Short mmCIF file of C-alpha atoms in Angstrom, two decimals:
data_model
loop_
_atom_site.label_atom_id
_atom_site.label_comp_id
_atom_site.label_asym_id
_atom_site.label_seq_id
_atom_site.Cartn_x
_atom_site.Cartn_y
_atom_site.Cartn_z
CA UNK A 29 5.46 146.77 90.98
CA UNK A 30 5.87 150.29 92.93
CA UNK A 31 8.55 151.49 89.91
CA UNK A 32 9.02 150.78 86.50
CA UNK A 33 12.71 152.07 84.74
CA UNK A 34 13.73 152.45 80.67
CA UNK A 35 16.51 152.25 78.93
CA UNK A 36 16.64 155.21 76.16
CA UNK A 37 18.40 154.08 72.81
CA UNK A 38 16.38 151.75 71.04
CA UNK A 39 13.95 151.75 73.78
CA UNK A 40 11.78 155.07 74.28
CA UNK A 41 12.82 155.50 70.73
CA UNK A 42 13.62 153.37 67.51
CA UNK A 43 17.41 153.80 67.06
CA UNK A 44 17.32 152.62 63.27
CA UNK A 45 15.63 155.87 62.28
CA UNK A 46 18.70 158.63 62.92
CA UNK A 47 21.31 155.54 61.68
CA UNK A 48 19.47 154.85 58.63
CA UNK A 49 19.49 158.21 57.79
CA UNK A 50 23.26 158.66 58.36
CA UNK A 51 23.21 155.56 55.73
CA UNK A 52 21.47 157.10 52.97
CA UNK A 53 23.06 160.83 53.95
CA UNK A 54 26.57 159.07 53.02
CA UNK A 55 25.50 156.57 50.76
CA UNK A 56 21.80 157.38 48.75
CA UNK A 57 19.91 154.42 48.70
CA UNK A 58 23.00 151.94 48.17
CA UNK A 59 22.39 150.26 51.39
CA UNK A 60 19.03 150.18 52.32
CA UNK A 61 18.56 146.85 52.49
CA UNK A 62 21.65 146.44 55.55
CA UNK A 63 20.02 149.35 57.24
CA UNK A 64 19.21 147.30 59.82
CA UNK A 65 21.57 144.09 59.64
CA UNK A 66 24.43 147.55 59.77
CA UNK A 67 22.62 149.28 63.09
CA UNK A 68 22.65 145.47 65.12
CA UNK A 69 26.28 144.94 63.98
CA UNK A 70 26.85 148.29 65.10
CA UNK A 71 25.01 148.12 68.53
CA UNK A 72 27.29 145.20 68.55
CA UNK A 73 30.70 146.17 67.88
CA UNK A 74 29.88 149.63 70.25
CA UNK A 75 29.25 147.13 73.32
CA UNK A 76 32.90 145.75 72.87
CA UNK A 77 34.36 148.76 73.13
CA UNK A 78 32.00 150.82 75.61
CA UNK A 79 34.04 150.03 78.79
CA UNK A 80 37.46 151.22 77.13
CA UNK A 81 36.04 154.27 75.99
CA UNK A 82 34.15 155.15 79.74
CA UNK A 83 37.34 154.56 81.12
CA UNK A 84 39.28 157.01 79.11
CA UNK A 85 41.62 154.09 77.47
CA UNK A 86 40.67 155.22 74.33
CA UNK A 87 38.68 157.78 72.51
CA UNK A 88 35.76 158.91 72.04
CA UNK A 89 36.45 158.85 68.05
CA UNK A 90 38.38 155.80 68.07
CA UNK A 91 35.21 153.97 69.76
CA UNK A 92 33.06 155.27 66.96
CA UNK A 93 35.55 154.46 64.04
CA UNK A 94 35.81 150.91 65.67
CA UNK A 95 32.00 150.11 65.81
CA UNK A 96 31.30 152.10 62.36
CA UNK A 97 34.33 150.23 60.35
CA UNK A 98 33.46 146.68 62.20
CA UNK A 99 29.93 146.91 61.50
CA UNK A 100 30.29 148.01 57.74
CA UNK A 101 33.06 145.22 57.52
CA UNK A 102 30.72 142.74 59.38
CA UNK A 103 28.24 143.21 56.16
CA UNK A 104 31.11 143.06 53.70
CA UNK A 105 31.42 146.95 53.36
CA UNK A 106 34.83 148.17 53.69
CA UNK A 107 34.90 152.05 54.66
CA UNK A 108 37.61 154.28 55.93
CA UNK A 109 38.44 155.72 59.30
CA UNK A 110 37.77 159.24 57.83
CA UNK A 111 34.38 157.51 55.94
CA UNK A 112 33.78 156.18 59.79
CA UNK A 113 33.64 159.53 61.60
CA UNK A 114 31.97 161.10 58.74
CA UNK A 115 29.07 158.65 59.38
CA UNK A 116 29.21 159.48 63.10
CA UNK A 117 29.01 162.80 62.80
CA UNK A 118 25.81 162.50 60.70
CA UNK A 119 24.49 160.16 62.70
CA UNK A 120 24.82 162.12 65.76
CA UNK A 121 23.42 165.33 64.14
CA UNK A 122 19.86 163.28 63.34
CA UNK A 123 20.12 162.30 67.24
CA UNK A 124 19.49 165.66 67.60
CA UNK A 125 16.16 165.29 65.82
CA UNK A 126 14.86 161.84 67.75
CA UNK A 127 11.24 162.58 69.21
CA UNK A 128 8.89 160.60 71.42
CA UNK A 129 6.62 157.79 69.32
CA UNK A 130 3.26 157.93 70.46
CA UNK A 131 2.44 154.75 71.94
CA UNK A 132 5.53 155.51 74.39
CA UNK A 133 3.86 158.60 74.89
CA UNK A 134 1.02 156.25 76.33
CA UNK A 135 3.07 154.35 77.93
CA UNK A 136 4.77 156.78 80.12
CA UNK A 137 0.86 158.78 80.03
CA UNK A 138 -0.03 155.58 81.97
CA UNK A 139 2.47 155.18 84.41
CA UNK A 140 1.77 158.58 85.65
CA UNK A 141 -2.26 158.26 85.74
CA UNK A 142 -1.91 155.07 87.68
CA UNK A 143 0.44 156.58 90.00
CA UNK A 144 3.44 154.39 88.72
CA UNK A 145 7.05 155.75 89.53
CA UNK A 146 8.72 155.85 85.95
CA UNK A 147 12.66 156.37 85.28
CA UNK A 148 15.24 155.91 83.25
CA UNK A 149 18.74 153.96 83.44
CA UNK A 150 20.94 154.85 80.36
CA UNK A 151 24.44 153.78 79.07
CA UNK A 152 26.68 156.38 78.09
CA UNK A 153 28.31 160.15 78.42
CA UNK A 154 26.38 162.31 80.58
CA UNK A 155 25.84 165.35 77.97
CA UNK A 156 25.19 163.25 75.43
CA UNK A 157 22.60 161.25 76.58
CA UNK A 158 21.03 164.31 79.06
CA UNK A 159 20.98 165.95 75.53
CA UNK A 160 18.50 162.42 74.49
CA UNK A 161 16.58 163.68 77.28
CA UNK A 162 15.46 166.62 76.80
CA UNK A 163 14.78 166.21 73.74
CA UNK A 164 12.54 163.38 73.50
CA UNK A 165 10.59 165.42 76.57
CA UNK A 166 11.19 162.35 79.22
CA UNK A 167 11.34 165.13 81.97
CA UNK A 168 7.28 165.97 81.51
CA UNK A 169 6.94 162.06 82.81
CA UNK A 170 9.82 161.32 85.11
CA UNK A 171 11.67 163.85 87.45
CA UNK A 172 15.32 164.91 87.04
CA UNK A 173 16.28 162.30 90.38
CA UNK A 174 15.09 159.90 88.50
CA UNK A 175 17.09 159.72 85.44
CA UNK A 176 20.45 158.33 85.77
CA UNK A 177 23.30 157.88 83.34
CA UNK A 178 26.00 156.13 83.46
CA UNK A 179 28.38 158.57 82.61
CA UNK A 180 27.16 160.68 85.80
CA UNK A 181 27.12 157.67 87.98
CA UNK A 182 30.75 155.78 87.65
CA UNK A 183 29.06 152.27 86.98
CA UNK A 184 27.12 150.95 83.76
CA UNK A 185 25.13 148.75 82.80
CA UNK A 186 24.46 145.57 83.04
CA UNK A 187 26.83 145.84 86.35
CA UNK A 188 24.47 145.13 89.09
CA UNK A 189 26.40 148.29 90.77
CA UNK A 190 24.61 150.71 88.60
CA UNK A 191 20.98 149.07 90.13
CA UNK A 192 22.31 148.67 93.53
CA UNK A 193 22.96 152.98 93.53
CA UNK A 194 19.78 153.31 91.97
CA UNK A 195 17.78 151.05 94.70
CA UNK A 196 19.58 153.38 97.25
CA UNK A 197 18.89 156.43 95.97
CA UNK A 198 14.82 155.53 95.21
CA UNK A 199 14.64 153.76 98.81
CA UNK A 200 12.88 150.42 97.11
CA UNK A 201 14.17 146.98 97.10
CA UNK A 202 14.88 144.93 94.04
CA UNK A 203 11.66 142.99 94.27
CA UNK A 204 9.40 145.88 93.40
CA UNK A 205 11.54 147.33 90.30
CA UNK A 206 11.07 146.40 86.97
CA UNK A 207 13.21 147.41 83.90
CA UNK A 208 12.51 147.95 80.14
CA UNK A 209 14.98 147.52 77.46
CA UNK A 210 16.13 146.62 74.09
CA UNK A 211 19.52 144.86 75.15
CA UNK A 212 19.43 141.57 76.54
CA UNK A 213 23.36 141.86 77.88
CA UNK A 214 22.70 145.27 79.18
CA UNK A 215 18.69 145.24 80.08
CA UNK A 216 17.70 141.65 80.68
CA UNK A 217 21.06 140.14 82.41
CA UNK A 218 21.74 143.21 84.03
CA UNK A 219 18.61 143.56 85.94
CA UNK A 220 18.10 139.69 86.60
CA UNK A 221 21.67 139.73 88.51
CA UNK A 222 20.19 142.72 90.71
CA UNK A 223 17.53 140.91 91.20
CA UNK A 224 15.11 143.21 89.40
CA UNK A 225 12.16 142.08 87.05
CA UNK A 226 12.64 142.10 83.62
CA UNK A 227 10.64 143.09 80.80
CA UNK A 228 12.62 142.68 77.32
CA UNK A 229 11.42 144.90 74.66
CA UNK A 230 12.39 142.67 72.02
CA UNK A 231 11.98 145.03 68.87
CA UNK A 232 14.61 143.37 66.68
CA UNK A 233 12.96 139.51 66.95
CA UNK A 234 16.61 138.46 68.79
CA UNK A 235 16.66 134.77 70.30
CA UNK A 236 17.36 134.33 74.03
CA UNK A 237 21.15 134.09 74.50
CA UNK A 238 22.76 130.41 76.14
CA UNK A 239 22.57 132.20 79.55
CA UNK A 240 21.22 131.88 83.32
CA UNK A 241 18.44 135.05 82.52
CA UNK A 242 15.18 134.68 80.72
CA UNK A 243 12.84 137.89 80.92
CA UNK A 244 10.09 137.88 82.97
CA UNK A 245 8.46 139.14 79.99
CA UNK A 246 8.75 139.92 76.66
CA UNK A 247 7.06 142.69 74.27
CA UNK A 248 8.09 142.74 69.98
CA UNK A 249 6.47 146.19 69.54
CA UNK A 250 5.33 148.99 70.97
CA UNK A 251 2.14 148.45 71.21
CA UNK A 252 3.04 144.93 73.10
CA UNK A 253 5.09 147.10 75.35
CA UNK A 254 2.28 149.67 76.23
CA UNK A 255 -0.24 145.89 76.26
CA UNK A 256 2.44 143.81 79.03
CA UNK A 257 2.65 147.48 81.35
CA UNK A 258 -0.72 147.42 81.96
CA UNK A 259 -0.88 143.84 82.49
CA UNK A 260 1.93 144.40 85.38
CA UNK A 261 -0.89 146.83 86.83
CA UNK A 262 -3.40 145.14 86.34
CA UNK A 263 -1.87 141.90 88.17
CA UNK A 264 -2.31 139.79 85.19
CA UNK A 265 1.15 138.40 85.92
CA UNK A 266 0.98 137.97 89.48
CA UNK A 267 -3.02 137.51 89.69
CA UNK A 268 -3.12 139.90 92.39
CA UNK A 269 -5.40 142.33 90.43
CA UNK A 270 -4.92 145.84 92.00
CA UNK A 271 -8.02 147.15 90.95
#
């Protein structure tokens, strides 16, 4: 392993926290108990529409009043379109208080005493998820040319295009890149078509889809995630031990 990449949302940081606080900022405690079943249905409905809304075929807003209003009606909520974008836009305004858990803070403290090239690969508009950036601090760990976002790029994720620009830019091959993320579409597939290694942070206990991929490895918490990047240093997957 010469580099090891991230995926942001629901990666460096837990994506539940700002959404569950958009739940009880519109609805008290009413819904508590769907925080979570709400923010997967959510993820899910966004991924549908992602590609239409990159490509300009529809809005920004209509994206987010599809996703909101499918994932509410997916747990047997019914809200309106103006109920939808209110939720957005109080969702979005806690993105803007996200910060860095600690053990990532480890994790990414590692890479960089071990002398492990870090990056990220993110989905989505390039303000908005520069803005994730900065302020979750990523730039005191991994330099500006290696961040890339979709939105800056022309190609997303899990197209192998968006890894195939990234192993040009970096100058490695496929072989000695791993990738972290939440998203087994996105993250796992993605980087297994490129060829790339996989490591599936697995956060929300999701089974393995019907499909070709399986994840060279899998972490369910953060701490497991910090635990399986120092194995991949260590060589306890390869049993090549580098030190």
């Amino acid at each position: 392993m010469k580099a090891i990449f991230f995926d942001v949302d629901d990666t460096l940081y837990d994506q539940t926290q700002p959404f569950g606080e958009a739940c009880r900022q519109m609805y008290g405690g009413a819904y508590d108990s769907q925080a979570e079943k709400l923010f997967v249905a959510s993820r899910r409905r966004s991924d549908e529409v992602f590609e239409l809304s990159q490509s300009g075929k529809i809005t920004m807003d209509a994206m987010r009043i599809y996703r909101t209003q499918k994932a509410f009606e997916d747990c047997g909520i019914s809200i309106s379109e103006e109920e939808a974008l209110a939720f957005e836009k109080h969702y979005n305004e806690n993105l803007k208080h996200i910060s860095l858990p600690e053990t990532m803070r480890e994790i990414l403290d590692f890479c960089a005493e071990k002398g492990i090239e870090a990056g990220v690969i993110t989905n989505g508009p390039s303000a908005h998820q520069w803005e994730k950036v900065e302020r979750l601090g990523l730039l005191k760990w991994i330099p500006r040319e290696r961040v890339f976002v979709s939105g800056d790029l022309g190609a997303s994720k899990p197209d192998p295009e968006i890894f195939r620009m990234i192993e040009q830019r970096i100058g490695l091959e496929p072989e000695e890149l791993w990738f972290v993320g939440d998203s087994y579409v996105n993250d796992v597939a993605g980087a297994k078509r490129a060829g790339w290694k996989s490591l599936w942070f697995n956060r929300r206990g999701h089974k393995i889809p019907e499909m070709d991929f399986q994840p060279d490895l899998q972490a369910a918490s953060e701490r497991e995630l910090l635990e399986a990047v120092k194995s991949l240093y260590f060589g306890q997957v390869s049993g090549e031990p580098r030190e």
